[in-house]
Amino acid sequence: MIRALWFLLKVAVVIAAAIWLADRPGTVSVHWLGYAIEAPFWVALLVTLAALGIAALGYRLIRGLIRTPQRIRRHSRARRRERGYRALTQGMVAIAAGDAPTARKMARKADGLLNEPPLTMLLSAQAAQLQGDERAAKQYFQAMLERPETAFLGMRGLLTQAIKSGDRVEALTLARKARGLQPNTPWLLGTLYDLEAQSGDWAAAEGTLQQAIQAGAIPTEEGRRHRAVLLLERSFEAERRGRADSALSHAQAAHDMMPGFVPAAVRLARLQIAADRLKPAAKVVERAWRQSPHPELAEIYRSLVSSYDPLARVRLFQKLVRQAPDSAESHLAVAQAAIEAQLWGEARQHLNRAMEIGPTRRAFRLMAELDRSERHDEDAAKDWLAKAANAPEDPVWTCNSCGAVSHNWGGLCGHCGAFDSLTWKAPTVAVPVMEPTDIPPALARPATV
Ligand SMILES: [Zn+2]
């Protein structure tokens, strides 16, 4: 409606102008180079307007012709970029699908078409890795270090390669450099903490652990346990250097942090016994027993009460066991003390209770010992020992990382070098046996960090 009105208005203006011109007739005469041209005014006006229109058209035509090569170049650049991004996308899809040859082909194509090294170098490195060409991947990662926008990604690639190849010294150097580039990256803090702990740099690991907890890379509760393990390792280190006070104070700090953590309680109680502080040592064992009844604690308790007569020893064990009456470990501990005190009925009652909670090889072996000692019944003892051979295995310190087992606890797995990986559990498969270490393999090599 509005457009129709607008059109009518324009027609009205043209008609008005034509009427206005018709009412005012006149002529225009031009004398030029001996020629004389005379025309009515409206004809002259039309000719002038037509000449202006032709000139404008000519100008646009010439300008279009001049700009054509530039347009062709721009169009071909846009097409190259489009093809480059398509190759990049196809390369990424190939990586996700695990198709290494296509990934590498697309990486090369994208590299040729796009002038975007940050994007294509990462794709090329990943494609090379997928094809198992770690050397080529390393070259790409190293090239990425040259550019500020890709340096961190390159560092991450090299760090992952170093960890994968087991080169912990190189990995630690790279992780520290990467922290210099991006100090608060959670995965990096978690990795750096692991590497520092595995290299035995306990003090540095403690600092990084704090940062990793704050950045959310390690949950708070898990972080507490890691701190306790680090403190225990510092305690072992202090002892090696002959600093008994420091060894004791670190063990005390670890135990205070996690009273139910068996290695901390065992370590503290042993150091206290060595310092002739028997009463505090007994308190440590009792406190830990409440949360984590454990044969190593029972063994320490046995040494603490060894000066008492057998009956008194049983009474003291009964007191200990009241801390955790529903644990098989508690009943096994009293049973053993009762066998030593020749309290056969008491021993049998606690062994039966331990069997009800969970029969293990140790419980069957104690039954055999009881029948042999009380009734001199060798046949019954043999039966129990046969049952022991088929019973579930007793728990041992087992590495969560490699599955190796050990009868002693340590902060580092002696088989794979993982930090804080030993947990007290029954082994489920055939596993290598190792002794944990607190001297990390990395320290045996020349220190480059
Ligand atoms: Zn291991």
Short mmCIF file of N, CA and C in Angstrom, two decimals, residues 198-273:
data_model
loop_
_atom_site.label_atom_id
_atom_site.label_comp_id
_atom_site.label_asym_id
_atom_site.label_seq_id
_atom_site.Cartn_x
_atom_site.Cartn_y
_atom_site.Cartn_z
N GLN A 198 57.78 -39.12 42.40
CA GLN A 198 58.47 -40.30 41.89
C GLN A 198 59.99 -40.09 41.82
N SER A 199 60.40 -38.83 41.72
CA SER A 199 61.85 -38.58 41.67
C SER A 199 62.43 -38.38 43.08
N GLY A 200 61.58 -38.47 44.08
CA GLY A 200 62.07 -38.39 45.46
C GLY A 200 62.31 -36.96 45.94
N ASP A 201 61.82 -35.97 45.19
CA ASP A 201 61.97 -34.58 45.63
C ASP A 201 60.77 -34.25 46.52
N TRP A 202 60.83 -34.76 47.77
CA TRP A 202 59.64 -34.71 48.64
C TRP A 202 59.20 -33.28 48.95
N ALA A 203 60.18 -32.38 49.19
CA ALA A 203 59.81 -31.01 49.57
C ALA A 203 59.10 -30.30 48.41
N ALA A 204 59.65 -30.44 47.19
CA ALA A 204 59.02 -29.83 46.01
C ALA A 204 57.64 -30.43 45.78
N ALA A 205 57.56 -31.75 45.95
CA ALA A 205 56.28 -32.44 45.74
C ALA A 205 55.22 -31.92 46.71
N GLU A 206 55.64 -31.63 47.94
CA GLU A 206 54.68 -31.13 48.94
C GLU A 206 54.11 -29.78 48.51
N GLY A 207 55.00 -28.90 47.99
CA GLY A 207 54.55 -27.58 47.52
C GLY A 207 53.59 -27.72 46.34
N THR A 208 53.95 -28.56 45.37
CA THR A 208 53.11 -28.74 44.18
C THR A 208 51.78 -29.40 44.57
N LEU A 209 51.84 -30.32 45.55
CA LEU A 209 50.61 -30.99 45.99
C LEU A 209 49.60 -29.97 46.50
N GLN A 210 50.09 -29.01 47.30
CA GLN A 210 49.20 -27.96 47.82
C GLN A 210 48.51 -27.22 46.67
N GLN A 211 49.33 -26.84 45.68
CA GLN A 211 48.79 -26.12 44.51
C GLN A 211 47.78 -26.98 43.75
N ALA A 212 48.11 -28.27 43.61
CA ALA A 212 47.24 -29.19 42.86
C ALA A 212 45.90 -29.35 43.57
N ILE A 213 45.93 -29.37 44.92
CA ILE A 213 44.66 -29.49 45.68
C ILE A 213 43.84 -28.22 45.47
N GLN A 214 44.53 -27.06 45.57
CA GLN A 214 43.82 -25.78 45.39
C GLN A 214 43.22 -25.66 43.98
N ALA A 215 43.94 -26.19 42.99
CA ALA A 215 43.44 -26.09 41.60
C ALA A 215 42.39 -27.15 41.30
N GLY A 216 42.15 -28.05 42.26
CA GLY A 216 41.11 -29.07 42.06
C GLY A 216 41.62 -30.28 41.28
N ALA A 217 42.95 -30.37 41.07
CA ALA A 217 43.49 -31.50 40.31
C ALA A 217 43.49 -32.77 41.16
N ILE A 218 43.58 -32.60 42.49
CA ILE A 218 43.59 -33.75 43.39
C ILE A 218 42.53 -33.50 44.47
N PRO A 219 41.60 -34.45 44.69
CA PRO A 219 40.58 -34.24 45.72
C PRO A 219 41.23 -34.07 47.12
N THR A 220 40.58 -33.27 47.97
CA THR A 220 41.17 -32.92 49.27
C THR A 220 41.53 -34.16 50.09
N GLU A 221 40.62 -35.14 50.16
CA GLU A 221 40.86 -36.32 51.01
C GLU A 221 42.05 -37.12 50.51
N GLU A 222 42.11 -37.28 49.18
CA GLU A 222 43.24 -38.00 48.57
C GLU A 222 44.53 -37.21 48.82
N GLY A 223 44.40 -35.88 48.77
CA GLY A 223 45.55 -35.01 49.01
C GLY A 223 46.11 -35.18 50.42
N ARG A 224 45.21 -35.37 51.39
CA ARG A 224 45.65 -35.58 52.79
C ARG A 224 46.51 -36.83 52.89
N ARG A 225 46.04 -37.88 52.23
CA ARG A 225 46.78 -39.14 52.27
C ARG A 225 48.15 -38.96 51.61
N HIS A 226 48.16 -38.27 50.44
CA HIS A 226 49.44 -38.02 49.76
C HIS A 226 50.39 -37.24 50.68
N ARG A 227 49.84 -36.26 51.40
CA ARG A 227 50.70 -35.46 52.30
C ARG A 227 51.28 -36.34 53.40
N ALA A 228 50.42 -37.24 53.92
CA ALA A 228 50.91 -38.14 54.98
C ALA A 228 52.05 -39.02 54.44
N VAL A 229 51.89 -39.51 53.20
CA VAL A 229 52.93 -40.36 52.60
C VAL A 229 54.22 -39.55 52.41
N LEU A 230 54.06 -38.30 51.94
CA LEU A 230 55.25 -37.46 51.75
C LEU A 230 55.97 -37.23 53.08
N LEU A 231 55.18 -37.00 54.14
CA LEU A 231 55.78 -36.79 55.46
C LEU A 231 56.53 -38.04 55.93
N LEU A 232 55.95 -39.20 55.64
CA LEU A 232 56.63 -40.45 56.02
C LEU A 232 57.94 -40.61 55.27
N GLU A 233 57.91 -40.25 53.98
CA GLU A 233 59.15 -40.35 53.20
C GLU A 233 60.21 -39.38 53.74
N ARG A 234 59.75 -38.21 54.17
CA ARG A 234 60.71 -37.25 54.74
C ARG A 234 61.26 -37.79 56.06
N SER A 235 60.40 -38.55 56.76
CA SER A 235 60.84 -39.16 58.01
C SER A 235 61.94 -40.21 57.74
N PHE A 236 61.72 -41.04 56.70
CA PHE A 236 62.74 -42.05 56.33
C PHE A 236 64.04 -41.35 55.93
N GLU A 237 63.90 -40.26 55.16
CA GLU A 237 65.07 -39.52 54.68
C GLU A 237 65.86 -38.94 55.87
N ALA A 238 65.11 -38.37 56.84
CA ALA A 238 65.77 -37.79 58.02
C ALA A 238 66.51 -38.87 58.79
N GLU A 239 65.89 -40.04 58.89
CA GLU A 239 66.55 -41.14 59.62
C GLU A 239 67.85 -41.55 58.93
N ARG A 240 67.80 -41.60 57.58
CA ARG A 240 69.02 -41.97 56.84
C ARG A 240 70.13 -40.96 57.08
N ARG A 241 69.73 -39.71 57.32
CA ARG A 241 70.75 -38.67 57.54
C ARG A 241 71.11 -38.55 59.03
N GLY A 242 70.59 -39.46 59.82
CA GLY A 242 70.93 -39.48 61.25
C GLY A 242 70.21 -38.44 62.08
N ARG A 243 69.10 -37.89 61.54
CA ARG A 243 68.36 -36.87 62.30
C ARG A 243 67.11 -37.50 62.91
N ALA A 244 67.32 -38.13 64.09
CA ALA A 244 66.25 -38.91 64.72
C ALA A 244 65.05 -38.02 65.10
N ASP A 245 65.33 -36.81 65.61
CA ASP A 245 64.25 -35.91 66.04
C ASP A 245 63.34 -35.56 64.86
N SER A 246 63.98 -35.20 63.74
CA SER A 246 63.22 -34.83 62.56
C SER A 246 62.43 -36.03 62.03
N ALA A 247 63.05 -37.23 62.08
CA ALA A 247 62.37 -38.44 61.63
C ALA A 247 61.09 -38.65 62.46
N LEU A 248 61.22 -38.45 63.78
CA LEU A 248 60.07 -38.65 64.68
C LEU A 248 59.00 -37.58 64.44
N SER A 249 59.42 -36.32 64.27
CA SER A 249 58.41 -35.25 64.14
C SER A 249 57.65 -35.38 62.82
N HIS A 250 58.32 -35.81 61.76
CA HIS A 250 57.62 -36.02 60.48
C HIS A 250 56.63 -37.18 60.59
N ALA A 251 57.04 -38.24 61.29
CA ALA A 251 56.14 -39.39 61.46
C ALA A 251 54.93 -38.99 62.30
N GLN A 252 55.18 -38.18 63.32
CA GLN A 252 54.09 -37.70 64.19
C GLN A 252 53.10 -36.86 63.35
N ALA A 253 53.66 -35.98 62.50
CA ALA A 253 52.78 -35.13 61.67
C ALA A 253 51.94 -35.99 60.73
N ALA A 254 52.57 -37.04 60.16
CA ALA A 254 51.82 -37.94 59.25
C ALA A 254 50.71 -38.65 60.00
N HIS A 255 51.01 -39.13 61.22
CA HIS A 255 50.00 -39.85 62.02
C HIS A 255 48.87 -38.92 62.44
N ASP A 256 49.23 -37.68 62.83
CA ASP A 256 48.19 -36.71 63.22
C ASP A 256 47.27 -36.39 62.05
N MET A 257 47.86 -36.35 60.86
CA MET A 257 47.06 -36.03 59.67
C MET A 257 46.08 -37.15 59.35
N MET A 258 46.53 -38.40 59.51
CA MET A 258 45.67 -39.56 59.23
C MET A 258 45.89 -40.63 60.30
N PRO A 259 45.17 -40.53 61.44
CA PRO A 259 45.41 -41.48 62.54
C PRO A 259 45.14 -42.94 62.15
N GLY A 260 44.29 -43.17 61.16
CA GLY A 260 43.98 -44.54 60.77
C GLY A 260 44.87 -45.07 59.66
N PHE A 261 45.84 -44.29 59.24
CA PHE A 261 46.74 -44.70 58.15
C PHE A 261 47.83 -45.59 58.74
N VAL A 262 47.75 -46.88 58.44
CA VAL A 262 48.61 -47.87 59.10
C VAL A 262 50.11 -47.57 58.96
N PRO A 263 50.62 -47.27 57.73
CA PRO A 263 52.07 -47.03 57.63
C PRO A 263 52.54 -45.90 58.56
N ALA A 264 51.69 -44.85 58.73
CA ALA A 264 52.09 -43.74 59.59
C ALA A 264 52.13 -44.19 61.05
N ALA A 265 51.10 -44.95 61.47
CA ALA A 265 51.05 -45.42 62.86
C ALA A 265 52.21 -46.38 63.14
N VAL A 266 52.47 -47.28 62.19
CA VAL A 266 53.56 -48.26 62.37
C VAL A 266 54.90 -47.53 62.48
N ARG A 267 55.10 -46.57 61.58
CA ARG A 267 56.37 -45.82 61.57
C ARG A 267 56.56 -45.05 62.89
N LEU A 268 55.50 -44.34 63.30
CA LEU A 268 55.61 -43.53 64.52
C LEU A 268 55.84 -44.42 65.74
N ALA A 269 55.06 -45.51 65.84
CA ALA A 269 55.20 -46.39 67.01
C ALA A 269 56.61 -46.98 67.07
N ARG A 270 57.14 -47.39 65.92
CA ARG A 270 58.50 -47.97 65.91
C ARG A 270 59.54 -46.96 66.34
N LEU A 271 59.40 -45.71 65.85
CA LEU A 271 60.37 -44.67 66.24
C LEU A 271 60.25 -44.36 67.73
N GLN A 272 59.01 -44.36 68.22
CA GLN A 272 58.82 -44.08 69.65
C GLN A 272 59.41 -45.21 70.51
N ILE A 273 59.23 -46.46 70.06
CA ILE A 273 59.82 -47.58 70.81
C ILE A 273 61.34 -47.44 70.82
#
